[in-house]
């Protein structure tokens, strides 16, 4: 089992839809969880960053962490065509020399 | 504006040739990273540097080399020993090397192809 699994997609939704993107992981030591957004031919940009369990909201975006199920989600409300991008989850342990482990990414397309 | 600059945007390599990818940051970050991104593979860590004059191998270092002579700069050389170099290369930095406690910020990448 890979350390981080992400739905491969691609995912296509109509404008205004609620989008749910998910990752599962196997390493119970992961404490920091991130979502990156990557537009075509660009580098990833940090979208959401959470520590341990719980929810975090930023505008139309909500990140959710369920450590008991080893499952994280990113919800996008009122999706817009400008949300069309690849979304990568990433996570790491708390220890000082822990590296980031990335999911493979899912490509989202929001149709006008 | 502070950020990470990667150059060139596109690079072509001939057989048997070494090529160097540039990465410069003006964020005053101590830690810098090189990743390789292939379709359907996610990001894989090539090398990282926690501080000037220090660097460590990542998960796929074979066929690559780096240097860290200045805090701002972390160039990556793709050597002729790397038999499958075609990929999108991403440079990142963080305040210090401390896992997720220090989120990483990325440049816009260099796409390397074989002639």
mmCIF file with all atom_site columns, C-alpha atoms in Angstrom:
data_model
loop_
_atom_site.group_PDB
_atom_site.id
_atom_site.type_symbol
_atom_site.label_atom_id
_atom_site.label_alt_id
_atom_site.label_comp_id
_atom_site.label_asym_id
_atom_site.label_entity_id
_atom_site.label_seq_id
_atom_site.pdbx_PDB_ins_code
_atom_site.Cartn_x
_atom_site.Cartn_y
_atom_site.Cartn_z
_atom_site.occupancy
_atom_site.B_iso_or_equiv
_atom_site.pdbx_formal_charge
_atom_site.auth_seq_id
_atom_site.auth_comp_id
_atom_site.auth_asym_id
_atom_site.auth_atom_id
_atom_site.pdbx_PDB_model_num
ATOM 1   C CA . UNK A 1 1   ? 0.000   0.000  0.000   1.00 0.00 ? 1   UNK A CA 1
ATOM 2   C CA . UNK A 1 2   ? 1.369   3.396  -0.969  1.00 0.00 ? 2   UNK A CA 1
ATOM 3   C CA . UNK A 1 3   ? 1.825   5.917  1.836   1.00 0.00 ? 3   UNK A CA 1
ATOM 4   C CA . UNK A 1 4   ? -0.574  8.400  0.253   1.00 0.00 ? 4   UNK A CA 1
ATOM 5   C CA . UNK A 1 5   ? -3.370  7.495  -2.152  1.00 0.00 ? 5   UNK A CA 1
ATOM 6   C CA . UNK A 1 6   ? -5.311  10.046 -4.118  1.00 0.00 ? 6   UNK A CA 1
ATOM 7   C CA . UNK A 1 7   ? -8.223  9.435  -6.494  1.00 0.00 ? 7   UNK A CA 1
ATOM 8   C CA . UNK A 1 8   ? -6.639  9.495  -9.977  1.00 0.00 ? 8   UNK A CA 1
ATOM 9   C CA . UNK A 1 9   ? -9.439  11.370 -11.758 1.00 0.00 ? 9   UNK A CA 1
ATOM 10  C CA . UNK A 1 10  ? -9.840  13.309 -13.924 1.00 0.00 ? 10  UNK A CA 1
ATOM 11  C CA . UNK A 1 11  ? -12.906 14.982 -12.487 1.00 0.00 ? 11  UNK A CA 1
ATOM 12  C CA . UNK A 1 12  ? -15.307 17.179 -14.463 1.00 0.00 ? 12  UNK A CA 1
ATOM 13  C CA . UNK A 1 13  ? -18.100 19.171 -12.812 1.00 0.00 ? 13  UNK A CA 1
ATOM 14  C CA . UNK A 1 14  ? -20.469 21.982 -13.869 1.00 0.00 ? 14  UNK A CA 1
ATOM 15  C CA . UNK A 1 15  ? -19.894 25.492 -12.610 1.00 0.00 ? 15  UNK A CA 1
ATOM 16  C CA . UNK A 1 16  ? -21.413 26.038 -9.190  1.00 0.00 ? 16  UNK A CA 1
ATOM 17  C CA . UNK A 1 17  ? -21.057 22.419 -8.080  1.00 0.00 ? 17  UNK A CA 1
ATOM 18  C CA . UNK A 1 18  ? -19.609 21.371 -4.760  1.00 0.00 ? 18  UNK A CA 1
ATOM 19  C CA . UNK A 1 19  ? -16.382 19.458 -5.303  1.00 0.00 ? 19  UNK A CA 1
ATOM 20  C CA . UNK A 1 20  ? -14.921 16.906 -2.915  1.00 0.00 ? 20  UNK A CA 1
ATOM 21  C CA . UNK A 1 21  ? -11.303 15.832 -3.326  1.00 0.00 ? 21  UNK A CA 1
ATOM 22  C CA . UNK A 1 22  ? -9.900  13.115 -1.102  1.00 0.00 ? 22  UNK A CA 1
ATOM 23  C CA . UNK A 1 23  ? -6.689  11.431 -0.008  1.00 0.00 ? 23  UNK A CA 1
ATOM 24  C CA . UNK A 1 24  ? -6.077  8.448  2.214   1.00 0.00 ? 24  UNK A CA 1
ATOM 25  C CA . UNK A 1 25  ? -2.821  7.618  3.954   1.00 0.00 ? 25  UNK A CA 1
ATOM 26  C CA . UNK A 1 26  ? -1.281  4.749  5.850   1.00 0.00 ? 26  UNK A CA 1
ATOM 27  C CA . UNK A 1 27  ? 1.288   6.461  8.100   1.00 0.00 ? 27  UNK A CA 1
ATOM 28  C CA . UNK A 1 28  ? -0.366  7.248  11.426  1.00 0.00 ? 28  UNK A CA 1
ATOM 29  C CA . UNK A 1 29  ? 2.537   9.585  12.297  1.00 0.00 ? 29  UNK A CA 1
ATOM 30  C CA . UNK A 1 30  ? 1.446   12.165 9.721   1.00 0.00 ? 30  UNK A CA 1
ATOM 31  C CA . UNK A 1 31  ? 0.437   15.354 11.542  1.00 0.00 ? 31  UNK A CA 1
ATOM 32  C CA . UNK A 1 32  ? 0.666   18.122 8.936   1.00 0.00 ? 32  UNK A CA 1
ATOM 33  C CA . UNK A 1 33  ? -1.649  18.096 5.945   1.00 0.00 ? 33  UNK A CA 1
ATOM 34  C CA . UNK A 1 34  ? -1.567  20.359 2.923   1.00 0.00 ? 34  UNK A CA 1
ATOM 35  C CA . UNK A 1 35  ? -3.416  20.892 -0.308  1.00 0.00 ? 35  UNK A CA 1
ATOM 36  C CA . UNK A 1 36  ? -1.621  22.400 -3.274  1.00 0.00 ? 36  UNK A CA 1
ATOM 37  C CA . UNK A 1 37  ? -3.202  23.701 -6.480  1.00 0.00 ? 37  UNK A CA 1
ATOM 38  C CA . UNK A 1 38  ? -1.228  23.448 -9.705  1.00 0.00 ? 38  UNK A CA 1
ATOM 39  C CA . UNK A 1 39  ? -2.265  25.170 -12.901 1.00 0.00 ? 39  UNK A CA 1
ATOM 40  C CA . UNK A 1 40  ? -1.028  23.798 -16.203 1.00 0.00 ? 40  UNK A CA 1
ATOM 41  C CA . UNK A 1 41  ? 2.688   24.479 -16.806 1.00 0.00 ? 41  UNK A CA 1
ATOM 42  C CA . UNK A 1 42  ? 3.029   26.148 -13.401 1.00 0.00 ? 42  UNK A CA 1
ATOM 43  C CA . UNK A 1 43  ? 4.414   25.144 -10.015 1.00 0.00 ? 43  UNK A CA 1
ATOM 44  C CA . UNK A 1 44  ? 2.147   24.049 -7.155  1.00 0.00 ? 44  UNK A CA 1
ATOM 45  C CA . UNK A 1 45  ? 0.835   26.798 -4.879  1.00 0.00 ? 45  UNK A CA 1
ATOM 46  C CA . UNK A 1 46  ? -0.104  26.166 -1.275  1.00 0.00 ? 46  UNK A CA 1
ATOM 47  C CA . UNK A 1 47  ? -3.876  26.313 -0.910  1.00 0.00 ? 47  UNK A CA 1
ATOM 48  C CA . UNK A 1 48  ? -4.655  24.949 2.533   1.00 0.00 ? 48  UNK A CA 1
ATOM 49  C CA . UNK A 1 49  ? -2.548  23.878 5.502   1.00 0.00 ? 49  UNK A CA 1
ATOM 50  C CA . UNK A 1 50  ? -3.816  22.077 8.580   1.00 0.00 ? 50  UNK A CA 1
ATOM 51  C CA . UNK A 1 51  ? -2.308  20.506 11.637  1.00 0.00 ? 51  UNK A CA 1
ATOM 52  C CA . UNK A 1 52  ? -3.734  17.299 13.149  1.00 0.00 ? 52  UNK A CA 1
ATOM 53  C CA . UNK A 1 53  ? -7.483  16.688 12.955  1.00 0.00 ? 53  UNK A CA 1
ATOM 54  C CA . UNK A 1 54  ? -10.342 19.061 12.309  1.00 0.00 ? 54  UNK A CA 1
ATOM 55  C CA . UNK A 1 55  ? -11.614 21.482 9.712   1.00 0.00 ? 55  UNK A CA 1
ATOM 56  C CA . UNK A 1 56  ? -10.199 24.667 8.269   1.00 0.00 ? 56  UNK A CA 1
ATOM 57  C CA . UNK A 1 57  ? -12.129 27.050 6.080   1.00 0.00 ? 57  UNK A CA 1
ATOM 58  C CA . UNK A 1 58  ? -10.839 29.725 3.725   1.00 0.00 ? 58  UNK A CA 1
ATOM 59  C CA . UNK A 1 59  ? -13.417 31.339 1.506   1.00 0.00 ? 59  UNK A CA 1
ATOM 60  C CA . UNK A 1 60  ? -14.921 28.702 -0.761  1.00 0.00 ? 60  UNK A CA 1
ATOM 61  C CA . UNK A 1 61  ? -12.383 26.089 0.361   1.00 0.00 ? 61  UNK A CA 1
ATOM 62  C CA . UNK A 1 62  ? -12.651 23.764 3.365   1.00 0.00 ? 62  UNK A CA 1
ATOM 63  C CA . UNK A 1 63  ? -9.978  21.281 4.373   1.00 0.00 ? 63  UNK A CA 1
ATOM 64  C CA . UNK A 1 64  ? -10.991 18.394 6.597   1.00 0.00 ? 64  UNK A CA 1
ATOM 65  C CA . UNK A 1 65  ? -8.754  15.894 8.385   1.00 0.00 ? 65  UNK A CA 1
ATOM 66  C CA . UNK A 1 66  ? -9.995  12.668 9.959   1.00 0.00 ? 66  UNK A CA 1
ATOM 67  C CA . UNK A 1 67  ? -6.974  11.050 11.565  1.00 0.00 ? 67  UNK A CA 1
ATOM 68  C CA . UNK A 1 68  ? -8.955  8.124  12.959  1.00 0.00 ? 68  UNK A CA 1
ATOM 69  C CA . UNK A 1 69  ? -9.824  7.114  9.393   1.00 0.00 ? 69  UNK A CA 1
ATOM 70  C CA . UNK A 1 70  ? -6.538  8.376  7.899   1.00 0.00 ? 70  UNK A CA 1
ATOM 71  C CA . UNK A 1 71  ? -8.539  10.418 5.421   1.00 0.00 ? 71  UNK A CA 1
ATOM 72  C CA . UNK A 1 72  ? -8.310  14.041 4.329   1.00 0.00 ? 72  UNK A CA 1
ATOM 73  C CA . UNK A 1 73  ? -10.620 16.023 2.091   1.00 0.00 ? 73  UNK A CA 1
ATOM 74  C CA . UNK A 1 74  ? -10.748 19.337 0.290   1.00 0.00 ? 74  UNK A CA 1
ATOM 75  C CA . UNK A 1 75  ? -14.190 20.777 -0.441  1.00 0.00 ? 75  UNK A CA 1
ATOM 76  C CA . UNK A 1 76  ? -14.715 23.522 -2.990  1.00 0.00 ? 76  UNK A CA 1
ATOM 77  C CA . UNK A 1 77  ? -18.066 25.325 -2.830  1.00 0.00 ? 77  UNK A CA 1
ATOM 78  C CA . UNK A 1 78  ? -19.581 27.194 -5.764  1.00 0.00 ? 78  UNK A CA 1
ATOM 79  C CA . UNK A 1 79  ? -16.859 25.913 -8.069  1.00 0.00 ? 79  UNK A CA 1
ATOM 80  C CA . UNK A 1 80  ? -15.656 28.248 -10.803 1.00 0.00 ? 80  UNK A CA 1
ATOM 81  C CA . UNK A 1 81  ? -13.895 27.617 -14.137 1.00 0.00 ? 81  UNK A CA 1
ATOM 82  C CA . UNK A 1 82  ? -10.835 29.266 -12.564 1.00 0.00 ? 82  UNK A CA 1
ATOM 83  C CA . UNK A 1 83  ? -10.704 26.335 -10.126 1.00 0.00 ? 83  UNK A CA 1
ATOM 84  C CA . UNK A 1 84  ? -9.770  24.053 -13.032 1.00 0.00 ? 84  UNK A CA 1
ATOM 85  C CA . UNK A 1 85  ? -6.344  22.734 -12.051 1.00 0.00 ? 85  UNK A CA 1
ATOM 86  C CA . UNK A 1 86  ? -4.549  19.736 -10.594 1.00 0.00 ? 86  UNK A CA 1
ATOM 87  C CA . UNK A 1 87  ? -4.902  19.373 -6.841  1.00 0.00 ? 87  UNK A CA 1
ATOM 88  C CA . UNK A 1 88  ? -2.187  17.631 -4.831  1.00 0.00 ? 88  UNK A CA 1
ATOM 89  C CA . UNK A 1 89  ? -2.435  16.525 -1.242  1.00 0.00 ? 89  UNK A CA 1
ATOM 90  C CA . UNK A 1 90  ? 0.753   16.427 0.830   1.00 0.00 ? 90  UNK A CA 1
ATOM 91  C CA . UNK A 1 91  ? 1.526   15.425 4.374   1.00 0.00 ? 91  UNK A CA 1
ATOM 92  C CA . UNK A 1 92  ? 4.383   14.954 6.822   1.00 0.00 ? 92  UNK A CA 1
ATOM 93  C CA . UNK A 1 93  ? 5.255   13.816 10.303  1.00 0.00 ? 93  UNK A CA 1
ATOM 94  C CA . UNK A 1 94  ? 5.977   16.145 13.182  1.00 0.00 ? 94  UNK A CA 1
ATOM 95  C CA . UNK A 1 95  ? 9.639   15.162 13.637  1.00 0.00 ? 95  UNK A CA 1
ATOM 96  C CA . UNK A 1 96  ? 12.167  17.770 12.537  1.00 0.00 ? 96  UNK A CA 1
ATOM 97  C CA . UNK A 1 97  ? 13.640  15.955 9.523   1.00 0.00 ? 97  UNK A CA 1
ATOM 98  C CA . UNK A 1 98  ? 10.383  14.679 8.100   1.00 0.00 ? 98  UNK A CA 1
ATOM 99  C CA . UNK A 1 99  ? 9.932   15.122 4.372   1.00 0.00 ? 99  UNK A CA 1
ATOM 100 C CA . UNK A 1 100 ? 6.721   15.907 2.536   1.00 0.00 ? 100 UNK A CA 1
ATOM 101 C CA . UNK A 1 101 ? 4.916   12.977 0.949   1.00 0.00 ? 101 UNK A CA 1
ATOM 102 C CA . UNK A 1 102 ? 2.686   13.899 -1.986  1.00 0.00 ? 102 UNK A CA 1
ATOM 103 C CA . UNK A 1 103 ? -0.327  12.255 -3.542  1.00 0.00 ? 103 UNK A CA 1
ATOM 104 C CA . UNK A 1 104 ? -0.254  11.832 -7.301  1.00 0.00 ? 104 UNK A CA 1
ATOM 105 C CA . UNK A 1 105 ? -2.746  14.651 -7.873  1.00 0.00 ? 105 UNK A CA 1
ATOM 106 C CA . UNK A 1 106 ? -6.193  14.852 -9.407  1.00 0.00 ? 106 UNK A CA 1
ATOM 107 C CA . UNK A 1 107 ? -7.092  17.073 -12.358 1.00 0.00 ? 107 UNK A CA 1
ATOM 108 C CA . UNK A 1 108 ? -10.325 19.015 -11.920 1.00 0.00 ? 108 UNK A CA 1
ATOM 109 C CA . UNK A 1 109 ? -12.201 20.655 -14.763 1.00 0.00 ? 109 UNK A CA 1
ATOM 110 C CA . UNK A 1 110 ? -15.084 23.031 -14.009 1.00 0.00 ? 110 UNK A CA 1
ATOM 111 C CA . UNK A 1 111 ? -17.348 23.470 -17.022 1.00 0.00 ? 111 UNK A CA 1
ATOM 112 C CA . UNK A 1 112 ? -18.949 26.911 -17.564 1.00 0.00 ? 112 UNK A CA 1
ATOM 113 C CA . UNK B 2 1   ? 8.030   40.453 -5.022  1.00 0.00 ? 1   UNK B CA 1
ATOM 114 C CA . UNK B 2 2   ? 9.564   37.554 -3.141  1.00 0.00 ? 2   UNK B CA 1
ATOM 115 C CA . UNK B 2 3   ? 9.569   34.230 -4.823  1.00 0.00 ? 3   UNK B CA 1
ATOM 116 C CA . UNK B 2 4   ? 11.385  31.398 -6.527  1.00 0.00 ? 4   UNK B CA 1
ATOM 117 C CA . UNK B 2 5   ? 12.704  31.782 -10.063 1.00 0.00 ? 5   UNK B CA 1
ATOM 118 C CA . UNK B 2 6   ? 13.510  28.754 -12.170 1.00 0.00 ? 6   UNK B CA 1
ATOM 119 C CA . UNK B 2 7   ? 15.231  28.971 -15.526 1.00 0.00 ? 7   UNK B CA 1
ATOM 120 C CA . UNK B 2 8   ? 15.058  28.106 -18.279 1.00 0.00 ? 8   UNK B CA 1
ATOM 121 C CA . UNK B 2 9   ? 11.365  27.297 -18.662 1.00 0.00 ? 9   UNK B CA 1
ATOM 122 C CA . UNK B 2 10  ? 12.121  24.719 -21.365 1.00 0.00 ? 10  UNK B CA 1
ATOM 123 C CA . UNK B 2 11  ? 15.375  22.818 -21.856 1.00 0.00 ? 11  UNK B CA 1
ATOM 124 C CA . UNK B 2 12  ? 16.495  20.210 -24.355 1.00 0.00 ? 12  UNK B CA 1
ATOM 125 C CA . UNK B 2 13  ? 19.257  17.717 -23.738 1.00 0.00 ? 13  UNK B CA 1
ATOM 126 C CA . UNK B 2 14  ? 21.273  15.762 -26.246 1.00 0.00 ? 14  UNK B CA 1
ATOM 127 C CA . UNK B 2 15  ? 22.450  12.242 -25.552 1.00 0.00 ? 15  UNK B CA 1
ATOM 128 C CA . UNK B 2 16  ? 25.528  12.183 -23.322 1.00 0.00 ? 16  UNK B CA 1
ATOM 129 C CA . UNK B 2 17  ? 25.143  15.804 -22.297 1.00 0.00 ? 17  UNK B CA 1
ATOM 130 C CA . UNK B 2 18  ? 24.959  17.278 -18.815 1.00 0.00 ? 18  UNK B CA 1
ATOM 131 C CA . UNK B 2 19  ? 22.521  20.147 -18.310 1.00 0.00 ? 19  UNK B CA 1
ATOM 132 C CA . UNK B 2 20  ? 22.050  22.491 -15.372 1.00 0.00 ? 20  UNK B CA 1
ATOM 133 C CA . UNK B 2 21  ? 18.738  23.873 -14.145 1.00 0.00 ? 21  UNK B CA 1
ATOM 134 C CA . UNK B 2 22  ? 18.785  27.124 -12.229 1.00 0.00 ? 22  UNK B CA 1
ATOM 135 C CA . UNK B 2 23  ? 16.821  27.903 -9.067  1.00 0.00 ? 23  UNK B CA 1
ATOM 136 C CA . UNK B 2 24  ? 17.046  31.239 -7.252  1.00 0.00 ? 24  UNK B CA 1
ATOM 137 C CA . UNK B 2 25  ? 14.981  32.404 -4.273  1.00 0.00 ? 25  UNK B CA 1
ATOM 138 C CA . UNK B 2 26  ? 14.744  35.779 -2.559  1.00 0.00 ? 26  UNK B CA 1
ATOM 139 C CA . UNK B 2 27  ? 12.602  34.611 0.349   1.00 0.00 ? 27  UNK B CA 1
ATOM 140 C CA . UNK B 2 28  ? 15.580  34.300 2.706   1.00 0.00 ? 28  UNK B CA 1
ATOM 141 C CA . UNK B 2 29  ? 14.718  30.621 3.167   1.00 0.00 ? 29  UNK B CA 1
ATOM 142 C CA . UNK B 2 30  ? 17.313  28.239 4.559   1.00 0.00 ? 30  UNK B CA 1
ATOM 143 C CA . UNK B 2 31  ? 15.940  25.044 3.014   1.00 0.00 ? 31  UNK B CA 1
ATOM 144 C CA . UNK B 2 32  ? 15.666  24.296 -0.692  1.00 0.00 ? 32  UNK B CA 1
ATOM 145 C CA . UNK B 2 33  ? 14.441  21.243 -2.605  1.00 0.00 ? 33  UNK B CA 1
ATOM 146 C CA . UNK B 2 34  ? 14.378  19.715 -6.053  1.00 0.00 ? 34  UNK B CA 1
ATOM 147 C CA . UNK B 2 35  ? 11.472  17.548 -7.177  1.00 0.00 ? 35  UNK B CA 1
ATOM 148 C CA . UNK B 2 36  ? 10.735  15.672 -10.346 1.00 0.00 ? 36  UNK B CA 1
ATOM 149 C CA . UNK B 2 37  ? 7.139   15.439 -11.595 1.00 0.00 ? 37  UNK B CA 1
ATOM 150 C CA . UNK B 2 38  ? 6.077   12.839 -14.136 1.00 0.00 ? 38  UNK B CA 1
ATOM 151 C CA . UNK B 2 39  ? 2.511   12.314 -15.391 1.00 0.00 ? 39  UNK B CA 1
ATOM 152 C CA . UNK B 2 40  ? 0.600   10.128 -12.962 1.00 0.00 ? 40  UNK B CA 1
ATOM 153 C CA . UNK B 2 41  ? 3.579   9.912  -10.577 1.00 0.00 ? 41  UNK B CA 1
ATOM 154 C CA . UNK B 2 42  ? 3.225   12.878 -8.285  1.00 0.00 ? 42  UNK B CA 1
ATOM 155 C CA . UNK B 2 43  ? 6.273   14.725 -6.955  1.00 0.00 ? 43  UNK B CA 1
ATOM 156 C CA . UNK B 2 44  ? 9.421   12.786 -6.119  1.00 0.00 ? 44  UNK B CA 1
ATOM 157 C CA . UNK B 2 45  ? 12.241  14.329 -4.107  1.00 0.00 ? 45  UNK B CA 1
ATOM 158 C CA . UNK B 2 46  ? 15.640  14.408 -5.828  1.00 0.00 ? 46  UNK B CA 1
ATOM 159 C CA . UNK B 2 47  ? 17.831  16.427 -3.453  1.00 0.00 ? 47  UNK B CA 1
ATOM 160 C CA . UNK B 2 48  ? 17.359  18.851 -0.610  1.00 0.00 ? 48  UNK B CA 1
ATOM 161 C CA . UNK B 2 49  ? 19.532  21.327 1.248   1.00 0.00 ? 49  UNK B CA 1
ATOM 162 C CA . UNK B 2 50  ? 18.953  22.453 4.814   1.00 0.00 ? 50  UNK B CA 1
ATOM 163 C CA . UNK B 2 51  ? 21.622  25.128 4.810   1.00 0.00 ? 51  UNK B CA 1
ATOM 164 C CA . UNK B 2 52  ? 24.407  26.581 2.683   1.00 0.00 ? 52  UNK B CA 1
ATOM 165 C CA . UNK B 2 53  ? 27.171  24.114 1.766   1.00 0.00 ? 53  UNK B CA 1
ATOM 166 C CA . UNK B 2 54  ? 25.044  21.156 2.817   1.00 0.00 ? 54  UNK B CA 1
ATOM 167 C CA . UNK B 2 55  ? 22.748  18.912 0.803   1.00 0.00 ? 55  UNK B CA 1
ATOM 168 C CA . UNK B 2 56  ? 21.214  15.452 1.104   1.00 0.00 ? 56  UNK B CA 1
ATOM 169 C CA . UNK B 2 57  ? 19.978  12.853 -1.355  1.00 0.00 ? 57  UNK B CA 1
ATOM 170 C CA . UNK B 2 58  ? 16.263  12.404 -1.705  1.00 0.00 ? 58  UNK B CA 1
ATOM 171 C CA . UNK B 2 59  ? 14.403  9.385  -3.015  1.00 0.00 ? 59  UNK B CA 1
ATOM 172 C CA . UNK B 2 60  ? 15.649  9.477  -6.626  1.00 0.00 ? 60  UNK B CA 1
ATOM 173 C CA . UNK B 2 61  ? 19.111  11.132 -6.568  1.00 0.00 ? 61  UNK B CA 1
ATOM 174 C CA . UNK B 2 62  ? 20.848  8.808  -9.036  1.00 0.00 ? 62  UNK B CA 1
ATOM 175 C CA . UNK B 2 63  ? 21.944  10.660 -12.167 1.00 0.00 ? 63  UNK B CA 1
ATOM 176 C CA . UNK B 2 64  ? 21.611  14.099 -10.566 1.00 0.00 ? 64  UNK B CA 1
ATOM 177 C CA . UNK B 2 65  ? 23.947  16.438 -8.702  1.00 0.00 ? 65  UNK B CA 1
ATOM 178 C CA . UNK B 2 66  ? 23.485  19.720 -6.830  1.00 0.00 ? 66  UNK B CA 1
ATOM 179 C CA . UNK B 2 67  ? 25.459  22.443 -5.116  1.00 0.00 ? 67  UNK B CA 1
ATOM 180 C CA . UNK B 2 68  ? 24.535  25.039 -2.494  1.00 0.00 ? 68  UNK B CA 1
ATOM 181 C CA . UNK B 2 69  ? 27.245  27.680 -2.441  1.00 0.00 ? 69  UNK B CA 1
ATOM 182 C CA . UNK B 2 70  ? 24.862  30.562 -1.766  1.00 0.00 ? 70  UNK B CA 1
ATOM 183 C CA . UNK B 2 71  ? 21.714  30.744 0.312   1.00 0.00 ? 71  UNK B CA 1
ATOM 184 C CA . UNK B 2 72  ? 19.739  32.059 -2.662  1.00 0.00 ? 72  UNK B CA 1
ATOM 185 C CA . UNK B 2 73  ? 20.801  29.477 -5.218  1.00 0.00 ? 73  UNK B CA 1
ATOM 186 C CA . UNK B 2 74  ? 20.388  25.704 -5.564  1.00 0.00 ? 74  UNK B CA 1
ATOM 187 C CA . UNK B 2 75  ? 21.240  24.557 -9.114  1.00 0.00 ? 75  UNK B CA 1
ATOM 188 C CA . UNK B 2 76  ? 20.481  21.021 -10.270 1.00 0.00 ? 76  UNK B CA 1
ATOM 189 C CA . UNK B 2 77  ? 22.635  19.213 -12.838 1.00 0.00 ? 77  UNK B CA 1
ATOM 190 C CA . UNK B 2 78  ? 21.063  16.389 -14.784 1.00 0.00 ? 78  UNK B CA 1
ATOM 191 C CA . UNK B 2 79  ? 23.973  14.204 -15.807 1.00 0.00 ? 79  UNK B CA 1
ATOM 192 C CA . UNK B 2 80  ? 24.307  11.806 -18.719 1.00 0.00 ? 80  UNK B CA 1
ATOM 193 C CA . UNK B 2 81  ? 23.928  8.995  -16.173 1.00 0.00 ? 81  UNK B CA 1
ATOM 194 C CA . UNK B 2 82  ? 20.241  9.870  -15.823 1.00 0.00 ? 82  UNK B CA 1
ATOM 195 C CA . UNK B 2 83  ? 18.774  7.658  -18.535 1.00 0.00 ? 83  UNK B CA 1
ATOM 196 C CA . UNK B 2 84  ? 15.224  8.954  -18.412 1.00 0.00 ? 84  UNK B CA 1
ATOM 197 C CA . UNK B 2 85  ? 15.532  12.698 -17.759 1.00 0.00 ? 85  UNK B CA 1
ATOM 198 C CA . UNK B 2 86  ? 12.383  13.853 -19.570 1.00 0.00 ? 86  UNK B CA 1
ATOM 199 C CA . UNK B 2 87  ? 10.202  15.380 -16.837 1.00 0.00 ? 87  UNK B CA 1
ATOM 200 C CA . UNK B 2 88  ? 8.986   18.580 -15.215 1.00 0.00 ? 88  UNK B CA 1
ATOM 201 C CA . UNK B 2 89  ? 11.491  19.726 -12.575 1.00 0.00 ? 89  UNK B CA 1
ATOM 202 C CA . UNK B 2 90  ? 10.315  21.808 -9.645  1.00 0.00 ? 90  UNK B CA 1
ATOM 203 C CA . UNK B 2 91  ? 12.384  23.747 -7.136  1.00 0.00 ? 91  UNK B CA 1
ATOM 204 C CA . UNK B 2 92  ? 10.937  24.628 -3.739  1.00 0.00 ? 92  UNK B CA 1
ATOM 205 C CA . UNK B 2 93  ? 12.034  26.363 -0.565  1.00 0.00 ? 93  UNK B CA 1
ATOM 206 C CA . UNK B 2 94  ? 10.921  26.676 3.039   1.00 0.00 ? 94  UNK B CA 1
ATOM 207 C CA . UNK B 2 95  ? 11.993  28.766 6.012   1.00 0.00 ? 95  UNK B CA 1
ATOM 208 C CA . UNK B 2 96  ? 13.864  25.775 7.375   1.00 0.00 ? 96  UNK B CA 1
ATOM 209 C CA . UNK B 2 97  ? 13.808  22.037 6.887   1.00 0.00 ? 97  UNK B CA 1
ATOM 210 C CA . UNK B 2 98  ? 11.215  20.844 9.317   1.00 0.00 ? 98  UNK B CA 1
ATOM 211 C CA . UNK B 2 99  ? 8.734   18.704 7.457   1.00 0.00 ? 99  UNK B CA 1
ATOM 212 C CA . UNK B 2 100 ? 5.225   20.041 7.265   1.00 0.00 ? 100 UNK B CA 1
ATOM 213 C CA . UNK B 2 101 ? 5.811   22.565 9.984   1.00 0.00 ? 101 UNK B CA 1
ATOM 214 C CA . UNK B 2 102 ? 7.393   24.698 7.300   1.00 0.00 ? 102 UNK B CA 1
ATOM 215 C CA . UNK B 2 103 ? 5.243   24.691 4.152   1.00 0.00 ? 103 UNK B CA 1
ATOM 216 C CA . UNK B 2 104 ? 7.151   24.638 0.910   1.00 0.00 ? 104 UNK B CA 1
ATOM 217 C CA . UNK B 2 105 ? 6.810   27.258 -1.805  1.00 0.00 ? 105 UNK B CA 1
ATOM 218 C CA . UNK B 2 106 ? 7.459   26.291 -5.413  1.00 0.00 ? 106 UNK B CA 1
ATOM 219 C CA . UNK B 2 107 ? 8.860   27.857 -8.545  1.00 0.00 ? 107 UNK B CA 1
ATOM 220 C CA . UNK B 2 108 ? 7.156   27.470 -11.924 1.00 0.00 ? 108 UNK B CA 1
ATOM 221 C CA . UNK B 2 109 ? 9.338   24.616 -13.079 1.00 0.00 ? 109 UNK B CA 1
ATOM 222 C CA . UNK B 2 110 ? 11.620  23.651 -15.942 1.00 0.00 ? 110 UNK B CA 1
ATOM 223 C CA . UNK B 2 111 ? 10.448  21.170 -18.541 1.00 0.00 ? 111 UNK B CA 1
ATOM 224 C CA . UNK B 2 112 ? 13.355  19.036 -19.736 1.00 0.00 ? 112 UNK B CA 1
ATOM 225 C CA . UNK B 2 113 ? 13.133  16.996 -22.915 1.00 0.00 ? 113 UNK B CA 1
ATOM 226 C CA . UNK B 2 114 ? 15.506  14.760 -24.844 1.00 0.00 ? 114 UNK B CA 1
ATOM 227 C CA . UNK B 2 115 ? 16.498  15.697 -28.394 1.00 0.00 ? 115 UNK B CA 1
#
